[in-house]
C-alpha atoms as an extended CHARMM CRD file, in Angstrom:
* protein
*
       195  EXT
         1         1  UNK       CA             31.6600000000       48.5050000000       17.1050000000  PROA      1               0.0000000000
         2         2  UNK       CA             30.3910000000       49.8840000000       20.4300000000  PROA      2               0.0000000000
         3         3  UNK       CA             33.8790000000       49.6900000000       21.9350000000  PROA      3               0.0000000000
         4         4  UNK       CA             35.4200000000       51.4320000000       18.8990000000  PROA      4               0.0000000000
         5         5  UNK       CA             32.7900000000       54.1950000000       19.0420000000  PROA      5               0.0000000000
         6         6  UNK       CA             33.3910000000       54.6910000000       22.7730000000  PROA      6               0.0000000000
         7         7  UNK       CA             37.1700000000       54.9660000000       22.2030000000  PROA      7               0.0000000000
         8         8  UNK       CA             36.5060000000       57.5570000000       19.5020000000  PROA      8               0.0000000000
         9         9  UNK       CA             34.5830000000       59.5950000000       22.0610000000  PROA      9               0.0000000000
        10        10  UNK       CA             31.0700000000       58.9870000000       20.7730000000  PROA      10              0.0000000000
        11        11  UNK       CA             28.3340000000       58.9960000000       23.3570000000  PROA      11              0.0000000000
        12        12  UNK       CA             26.1570000000       55.8840000000       23.4550000000  PROA      12              0.0000000000
        13        13  UNK       CA             23.0280000000       58.0900000000       23.7520000000  PROA      13              0.0000000000
        14        14  UNK       CA             23.8480000000       60.0860000000       20.6430000000  PROA      14              0.0000000000
        15        15  UNK       CA             21.9950000000       59.1740000000       17.4290000000  PROA      15              0.0000000000
        16        16  UNK       CA             25.0350000000       57.3620000000       16.0470000000  PROA      16              0.0000000000
        17        17  UNK       CA             25.5510000000       55.5690000000       19.3800000000  PROA      17              0.0000000000
        18        18  UNK       CA             21.8950000000       54.4920000000       19.4290000000  PROA      18              0.0000000000
        19        19  UNK       CA             22.2350000000       53.2610000000       15.8540000000  PROA      19              0.0000000000
        20        20  UNK       CA             25.3030000000       51.1760000000       16.8250000000  PROA      20              0.0000000000
        21        21  UNK       CA             23.3770000000       49.7070000000       19.8250000000  PROA      21              0.0000000000
        22        22  UNK       CA             20.3850000000       48.9090000000       17.5800000000  PROA      22              0.0000000000
        23        23  UNK       CA             22.7080000000       47.2820000000       15.0400000000  PROA      23              0.0000000000
        24        24  UNK       CA             24.1910000000       45.0960000000       17.8120000000  PROA      24              0.0000000000
        25        25  UNK       CA             20.6890000000       44.1010000000       18.9880000000  PROA      25              0.0000000000
        26        26  UNK       CA             19.7250000000       43.2720000000       15.4010000000  PROA      26              0.0000000000
        27        27  UNK       CA             22.8490000000       41.1130000000       14.9850000000  PROA      27              0.0000000000
        28        28  UNK       CA             22.0180000000       39.3160000000       18.2550000000  PROA      28              0.0000000000
        29        29  UNK       CA             18.4450000000       38.7000000000       17.0410000000  PROA      29              0.0000000000
        30        30  UNK       CA             19.7460000000       37.3620000000       13.7000000000  PROA      30              0.0000000000
        31        31  UNK       CA             22.0970000000       35.0540000000       15.6090000000  PROA      31              0.0000000000
        32        32  UNK       CA             19.1990000000       33.7270000000       17.7070000000  PROA      32              0.0000000000
        33        33  UNK       CA             17.1030000000       33.2140000000       14.5680000000  PROA      33              0.0000000000
        34        34  UNK       CA             19.9810000000       31.3110000000       12.9420000000  PROA      34              0.0000000000
        35        35  UNK       CA             20.4260000000       29.0970000000       16.0350000000  PROA      35              0.0000000000
        36        36  UNK       CA             16.6670000000       28.4840000000       16.1890000000  PROA      36              0.0000000000
        37        37  UNK       CA             16.5800000000       27.6040000000       12.4680000000  PROA      37              0.0000000000
        38        38  UNK       CA             19.4990000000       25.2020000000       12.8810000000  PROA      38              0.0000000000
        39        39  UNK       CA             17.7620000000       23.4880000000       15.8140000000  PROA      39              0.0000000000
        40        40  UNK       CA             14.4870000000       23.2140000000       13.8930000000  PROA      40              0.0000000000
        41        41  UNK       CA             16.3470000000       21.8290000000       10.8870000000  PROA      41              0.0000000000
        42        42  UNK       CA             18.0100000000       19.1510000000       13.0360000000  PROA      42              0.0000000000
        43        43  UNK       CA             14.6350000000       18.1680000000       14.4860000000  PROA      43              0.0000000000
        44        44  UNK       CA             13.0900000000       18.0820000000       11.0100000000  PROA      44              0.0000000000
        45        45  UNK       CA             15.9100000000       15.8810000000        9.6880000000  PROA      45              0.0000000000
        46        46  UNK       CA             15.5030000000       13.5230000000       12.6380000000  PROA      46              0.0000000000
        47        47  UNK       CA             11.7490000000       13.2790000000       12.0690000000  PROA      47              0.0000000000
        48        48  UNK       CA             12.2580000000       12.8010000000        8.3410000000  PROA      48              0.0000000000
        49        49  UNK       CA             14.7050000000        9.9440000000        9.0040000000  PROA      49              0.0000000000
        50        50  UNK       CA             12.1980000000        8.3140000000       11.3480000000  PROA      50              0.0000000000
        51        51  UNK       CA              9.4070000000        8.6520000000        8.7800000000  PROA      51              0.0000000000
        52        52  UNK       CA             11.5900000000        7.2240000000        5.9990000000  PROA      52              0.0000000000
        53        53  UNK       CA             12.5910000000        4.3020000000        8.2140000000  PROA      53              0.0000000000
        54        54  UNK       CA              8.9560000000        3.6130000000        9.1040000000  PROA      54              0.0000000000
        55        55  UNK       CA              8.0120000000        3.7610000000        5.4210000000  PROA      55              0.0000000000
        56        56  UNK       CA             10.7780000000        1.3030000000        4.5370000000  PROA      56              0.0000000000
        57        57  UNK       CA              9.6350000000       -1.0930000000        7.2520000000  PROA      57              0.0000000000
        58        58  UNK       CA              6.0260000000       -0.7860000000        6.0930000000  PROA      58              0.0000000000
        59        59  UNK       CA              7.0600000000       -1.4080000000        2.4980000000  PROA      59              0.0000000000
        60        60  UNK       CA              9.0410000000       -4.5010000000        3.5450000000  PROA      60              0.0000000000
        61        61  UNK       CA              6.0820000000       -5.7880000000        5.5520000000  PROA      61              0.0000000000
        62        62  UNK       CA              3.6870000000       -5.2400000000        2.6440000000  PROA      62              0.0000000000
        63        63  UNK       CA              6.0640000000       -6.9330000000        0.2190000000  PROA      63              0.0000000000
        64        64  UNK       CA              6.3230000000       -9.9360000000        2.5430000000  PROA      64              0.0000000000
        65        65  UNK       CA              2.5470000000      -10.0500000000        2.9080000000  PROA      65              0.0000000000
        66        66  UNK       CA              2.1290000000       -9.8760000000       -0.8650000000  PROA      66              0.0000000000
        67        67  UNK       CA              4.5890000000      -12.7380000000       -1.3840000000  PROA      67              0.0000000000
        68        68  UNK       CA              2.8470000000      -14.7940000000        1.2880000000  PROA      68              0.0000000000
        69        69  UNK       CA             -0.5810000000      -14.0670000000       -0.2300000000  PROA      69              0.0000000000
        70        70  UNK       CA              0.6510000000      -15.0190000000       -3.6780000000  PROA      70              0.0000000000
        71        71  UNK       CA              2.0350000000      -18.2970000000       -2.3080000000  PROA      71              0.0000000000
        72        72  UNK       CA             -1.2740000000      -19.0110000000       -0.6000000000  PROA      72              0.0000000000
        73        73  UNK       CA             -3.1630000000      -18.3360000000       -3.8250000000  PROA      73              0.0000000000
        74        74  UNK       CA             -0.8170000000      -20.7190000000       -5.6720000000  PROA      74              0.0000000000
        75        75  UNK       CA             -1.3800000000      -23.3610000000       -2.9850000000  PROA      75              0.0000000000
        76        76  UNK       CA             -5.1460000000      -22.8800000000       -3.2510000000  PROA      76              0.0000000000
        77        77  UNK       CA             -4.9210000000      -23.2770000000       -7.0070000000  PROA      77              0.0000000000
        78        78  UNK       CA             -2.9640000000      -26.5300000000       -6.6340000000  PROA      78              0.0000000000
        79        79  UNK       CA             -5.3910000000      -27.8500000000       -4.0270000000  PROA      79              0.0000000000
        80        80  UNK       CA             -8.3460000000      -26.9260000000       -6.2570000000  PROA      80              0.0000000000
        81        81  UNK       CA             -6.7230000000      -28.6890000000       -9.2400000000  PROA      81              0.0000000000
        82        82  UNK       CA             -6.1230000000      -31.8190000000       -7.1320000000  PROA      82              0.0000000000
        83        83  UNK       CA             -9.7000000000      -31.7480000000       -5.8800000000  PROA      83              0.0000000000
        84        84  UNK       CA            -11.0390000000      -31.4810000000       -9.4130000000  PROA      84              0.0000000000
        85        85  UNK       CA             -8.8530000000      -34.4250000000      -10.4750000000  PROA      85              0.0000000000
        86        86  UNK       CA            -10.0460000000      -36.5000000000       -7.5050000000  PROA      86              0.0000000000
        87        87  UNK       CA            -13.6620000000      -35.6290000000       -8.2690000000  PROA      87              0.0000000000
        88        88  UNK       CA            -13.1460000000      -36.5910000000      -11.9040000000  PROA      88              0.0000000000
        89        89  UNK       CA            -11.6490000000      -39.9720000000      -10.9250000000  PROA      89              0.0000000000
        90        90  UNK       CA            -14.3870000000      -40.5940000000       -8.3760000000  PROA      90              0.0000000000
        91        91  UNK       CA            -17.0420000000      -39.6410000000      -10.9020000000  PROA      91              0.0000000000
        92        92  UNK       CA            -15.5190000000      -41.9180000000      -13.5530000000  PROA      92              0.0000000000
        93        93  UNK       CA            -15.4460000000      -44.8570000000      -11.1160000000  PROA      93              0.0000000000
        94        94  UNK       CA            -18.9810000000      -44.2300000000       -9.9480000000  PROA      94              0.0000000000
        95        95  UNK       CA            -20.1470000000      -43.8500000000      -13.4990000000  PROA      95              0.0000000000
        96        96  UNK       CA            -18.5170000000      -47.0990000000      -14.5590000000  PROA      96              0.0000000000
        97        97  UNK       CA            -19.8870000000      -48.9320000000      -11.5430000000  PROA      97              0.0000000000
        98        98  UNK       CA            -23.3770000000      -47.5230000000      -12.0940000000  PROA      98              0.0000000000
        99        99  UNK       CA            -23.2880000000      -48.3350000000      -15.7760000000  PROA      99              0.0000000000
       100       100  UNK       CA            -22.0660000000      -51.8420000000      -15.0170000000  PROA      100             0.0000000000
       101       101  UNK       CA            -24.9140000000      -52.4640000000      -12.5880000000  PROA      101             0.0000000000
       102       102  UNK       CA            -27.5230000000      -51.0350000000      -14.9570000000  PROA      102             0.0000000000
       103       103  UNK       CA            -26.2130000000      -52.9050000000      -17.9660000000  PROA      103             0.0000000000
       104       104  UNK       CA            -25.9250000000      -56.2000000000      -16.1380000000  PROA      104             0.0000000000
       105       105  UNK       CA            -29.4880000000      -55.8140000000      -14.8640000000  PROA      105             0.0000000000
       106       106  UNK       CA            -30.9040000000      -55.2610000000      -18.3180000000  PROA      106             0.0000000000
       107       107  UNK       CA            -31.5150000000      -58.2010000000      -20.5410000000  PROA      107             0.0000000000
       108       108  UNK       CA            -29.0160000000      -58.9000000000      -23.2390000000  PROA      108             0.0000000000
       109       109  UNK       CA            -31.3210000000      -57.7970000000      -26.0460000000  PROA      109             0.0000000000
       110       110  UNK       CA            -31.9730000000      -54.3500000000      -24.4240000000  PROA      110             0.0000000000
       111       111  UNK       CA            -28.3690000000      -53.8170000000      -23.3760000000  PROA      111             0.0000000000
       112       112  UNK       CA            -27.2720000000      -52.1390000000      -26.5780000000  PROA      112             0.0000000000
       113       113  UNK       CA            -30.1930000000      -49.6910000000      -26.6310000000  PROA      113             0.0000000000
       114       114  UNK       CA            -29.7460000000      -48.7070000000      -22.9640000000  PROA      114             0.0000000000
       115       115  UNK       CA            -26.0070000000      -48.2690000000      -23.3810000000  PROA      115             0.0000000000
       116       116  UNK       CA            -26.4970000000      -46.0140000000      -26.4150000000  PROA      116             0.0000000000
       117       117  UNK       CA            -29.0610000000      -43.9340000000      -24.5470000000  PROA      117             0.0000000000
       118       118  UNK       CA            -26.6700000000      -43.4970000000      -21.5820000000  PROA      118             0.0000000000
       119       119  UNK       CA            -23.8520000000      -42.4370000000      -23.8830000000  PROA      119             0.0000000000
       120       120  UNK       CA            -25.9160000000      -39.5560000000      -25.1900000000  PROA      120             0.0000000000
       121       121  UNK       CA            -26.9690000000      -38.2710000000      -21.7270000000  PROA      121             0.0000000000
       122       122  UNK       CA            -23.7290000000      -38.6580000000      -19.7390000000  PROA      122             0.0000000000
       123       123  UNK       CA            -21.5980000000      -36.1590000000      -21.7060000000  PROA      123             0.0000000000
       124       124  UNK       CA            -24.2530000000      -33.4950000000      -21.1130000000  PROA      124             0.0000000000
       125       125  UNK       CA            -24.0700000000      -34.0040000000      -17.3470000000  PROA      125             0.0000000000
       126       126  UNK       CA            -20.2810000000      -34.1620000000      -17.3850000000  PROA      126             0.0000000000
       127       127  UNK       CA            -20.0170000000      -30.8730000000      -19.2750000000  PROA      127             0.0000000000
       128       128  UNK       CA            -22.3220000000      -29.2230000000      -16.7670000000  PROA      128             0.0000000000
       129       129  UNK       CA            -20.2430000000      -30.5590000000      -13.8330000000  PROA      129             0.0000000000
       130       130  UNK       CA            -16.9380000000      -29.3630000000      -15.2900000000  PROA      130             0.0000000000
       131       131  UNK       CA            -18.4550000000      -25.9890000000      -16.1770000000  PROA      131             0.0000000000
       132       132  UNK       CA            -19.5460000000      -25.4910000000      -12.5490000000  PROA      132             0.0000000000
       133       133  UNK       CA            -16.1240000000      -26.5770000000      -11.2380000000  PROA      133             0.0000000000
       134       134  UNK       CA            -14.3390000000      -24.1270000000      -13.5500000000  PROA      134             0.0000000000
       135       135  UNK       CA            -16.7390000000      -21.3190000000      -12.5800000000  PROA      135             0.0000000000
       136       136  UNK       CA            -16.0320000000      -21.8660000000       -8.8760000000  PROA      136             0.0000000000
       137       137  UNK       CA            -12.2830000000      -21.8180000000       -9.4960000000  PROA      137             0.0000000000
       138       138  UNK       CA            -12.5830000000      -18.5550000000      -11.4630000000  PROA      138             0.0000000000
       139       139  UNK       CA            -14.6290000000      -16.9510000000       -8.6810000000  PROA      139             0.0000000000
       140       140  UNK       CA            -12.0220000000      -17.9370000000       -6.0660000000  PROA      140             0.0000000000
       141       141  UNK       CA             -9.1620000000      -16.5670000000       -8.1720000000  PROA      141             0.0000000000
       142       142  UNK       CA            -11.0760000000      -13.3050000000       -8.7800000000  PROA      142             0.0000000000
       143       143  UNK       CA            -11.7340000000      -12.8730000000       -5.0590000000  PROA      143             0.0000000000
       144       144  UNK       CA             -8.0700000000      -13.5080000000       -4.2420000000  PROA      144             0.0000000000
       145       145  UNK       CA             -7.0330000000      -10.9200000000       -6.8450000000  PROA      145             0.0000000000
       146       146  UNK       CA             -9.4870000000       -8.3790000000       -5.4030000000  PROA      146             0.0000000000
       147       147  UNK       CA             -8.0550000000       -8.9280000000       -1.9180000000  PROA      147             0.0000000000
       148       148  UNK       CA             -4.5140000000       -8.4120000000       -3.2280000000  PROA      148             0.0000000000
       149       149  UNK       CA             -5.5500000000       -5.2360000000       -5.0520000000  PROA      149             0.0000000000
       150       150  UNK       CA             -7.2410000000       -3.9340000000       -1.8900000000  PROA      150             0.0000000000
       151       151  UNK       CA             -4.0750000000       -4.5650000000        0.1100000000  PROA      151             0.0000000000
       152       152  UNK       CA             -1.9980000000       -2.7440000000       -2.5020000000  PROA      152             0.0000000000
       153       153  UNK       CA             -4.3540000000        0.2530000000       -2.5050000000  PROA      153             0.0000000000
       154       154  UNK       CA             -4.3990000000        0.4520000000        1.3130000000  PROA      154             0.0000000000
       155       155  UNK       CA             -0.6110000000        0.3000000000        1.5470000000  PROA      155             0.0000000000
       156       156  UNK       CA             -0.1610000000        3.0510000000       -1.0840000000  PROA      156             0.0000000000
       157       157  UNK       CA             -2.7400000000        5.2470000000        0.6380000000  PROA      157             0.0000000000
       158       158  UNK       CA             -1.0630000000        4.9680000000        4.0660000000  PROA      158             0.0000000000
       159       159  UNK       CA              2.3920000000        5.4290000000        2.5710000000  PROA      159             0.0000000000
       160       160  UNK       CA              1.4530000000        8.6600000000        0.7420000000  PROA      160             0.0000000000
       161       161  UNK       CA             -0.9600000000       10.0500000000        3.3830000000  PROA      161             0.0000000000
       162       162  UNK       CA              1.5990000000       12.1130000000        5.2850000000  PROA      162             0.0000000000
       163       163  UNK       CA              3.0390000000       13.6910000000        2.1230000000  PROA      163             0.0000000000
       164       164  UNK       CA             -0.4750000000       14.5940000000        0.9400000000  PROA      164             0.0000000000
       165       165  UNK       CA             -1.3590000000       16.2710000000        4.2360000000  PROA      165             0.0000000000
       166       166  UNK       CA              1.8690000000       18.3270000000        4.1560000000  PROA      166             0.0000000000
       167       167  UNK       CA              1.1100000000       19.3030000000        0.5480000000  PROA      167             0.0000000000
       168       168  UNK       CA             -2.4370000000       20.4200000000        1.4580000000  PROA      168             0.0000000000
       169       169  UNK       CA             -1.1060000000       22.4540000000        4.3750000000  PROA      169             0.0000000000
       170       170  UNK       CA              1.4910000000       24.1390000000        2.1430000000  PROA      170             0.0000000000
       171       171  UNK       CA             -1.1090000000       24.8940000000       -0.5270000000  PROA      171             0.0000000000
       172       172  UNK       CA             -3.2570000000       26.6560000000        2.0630000000  PROA      172             0.0000000000
       173       173  UNK       CA             -0.3750000000       28.4820000000        3.8530000000  PROA      173             0.0000000000
       174       174  UNK       CA              1.7440000000       29.5460000000        0.9160000000  PROA      174             0.0000000000
       175       175  UNK       CA              3.8250000000       32.7260000000        1.3440000000  PROA      175             0.0000000000
       176       176  UNK       CA              5.9490000000       34.8010000000       -1.0470000000  PROA      176             0.0000000000
       177       177  UNK       CA              9.1890000000       36.6170000000       -0.3070000000  PROA      177             0.0000000000
       178       178  UNK       CA             10.2800000000       39.9800000000       -1.7390000000  PROA      178             0.0000000000
       179       179  UNK       CA             11.6720000000       38.3730000000       -4.8950000000  PROA      179             0.0000000000
       180       180  UNK       CA              8.4110000000       36.5710000000       -5.6630000000  PROA      180             0.0000000000
       181       181  UNK       CA              9.5790000000       33.0590000000       -4.6890000000  PROA      181             0.0000000000
       182       182  UNK       CA              6.9230000000       30.9900000000       -2.8970000000  PROA      182             0.0000000000
       183       183  UNK       CA              7.6150000000       28.9670000000        0.2580000000  PROA      183             0.0000000000
       184       184  UNK       CA              5.7240000000       27.1440000000        2.9610000000  PROA      184             0.0000000000
       185       185  UNK       CA              6.6690000000       27.2560000000        6.6370000000  PROA      185             0.0000000000
       186       186  UNK       CA              5.8140000000       23.9020000000        8.2160000000  PROA      186             0.0000000000
       187       187  UNK       CA              6.3340000000       24.9790000000       11.8710000000  PROA      187             0.0000000000
       188       188  UNK       CA              5.3640000000       28.3990000000       13.2820000000  PROA      188             0.0000000000
       189       189  UNK       CA              8.2970000000       30.8750000000       13.6410000000  PROA      189             0.0000000000
       190       190  UNK       CA              9.8920000000       31.2890000000       17.0920000000  PROA      190             0.0000000000
       191       191  UNK       CA              8.9050000000       34.3440000000       19.1170000000  PROA      191             0.0000000000
       192       192  UNK       CA             11.9370000000       36.6170000000       19.4020000000  PROA      192             0.0000000000
       193       193  UNK       CA             12.6170000000       38.6580000000       22.5670000000  PROA      193             0.0000000000
       194       194  UNK       CA             11.8800000000       42.3640000000       22.2430000000  PROA      194             0.0000000000
       195       195  UNK       CA             14.8860000000       44.7290000000       22.4740000000  PROA      195             0.0000000000
């Protein structure tokens, strides 16, 4: 435009010539803004890809940890069941041996009375033992579930933390354009050279 105006004989210091020079400067500034925006967009996309990749890796790690924790809880449950079975067998053997010694020590005429008395007391003690064993198993399972829930909460909190901070920033720094549309500028605008 400047070259065409010069060929038409317009002076660059005339009002129209100054307007053409200002228009060129404005076009140059718009070009620099466009280049700056494109560069910022590339950097933002690169950072977004990195964040997404980190989130995927974190999610994979948490899933693996959850699977491992679940397997450990299952193993603990099996071990606890085996221990209860062993304790039951040991208790039965001890009970039979103890009863045998007591009954053989008692005279034959008192044997029936002692045996009947033992039959009434032993089930009460057995019920109390099994009740305590079940209670301990329930407490262990509850604690394992609480640990798993805590891990799930912590992983969700870290995964969504960045998005929440960006949302808070945008809520505080919201701007509106001439048409009334709202937007949020994440990075500050570049400083343009003065013409």
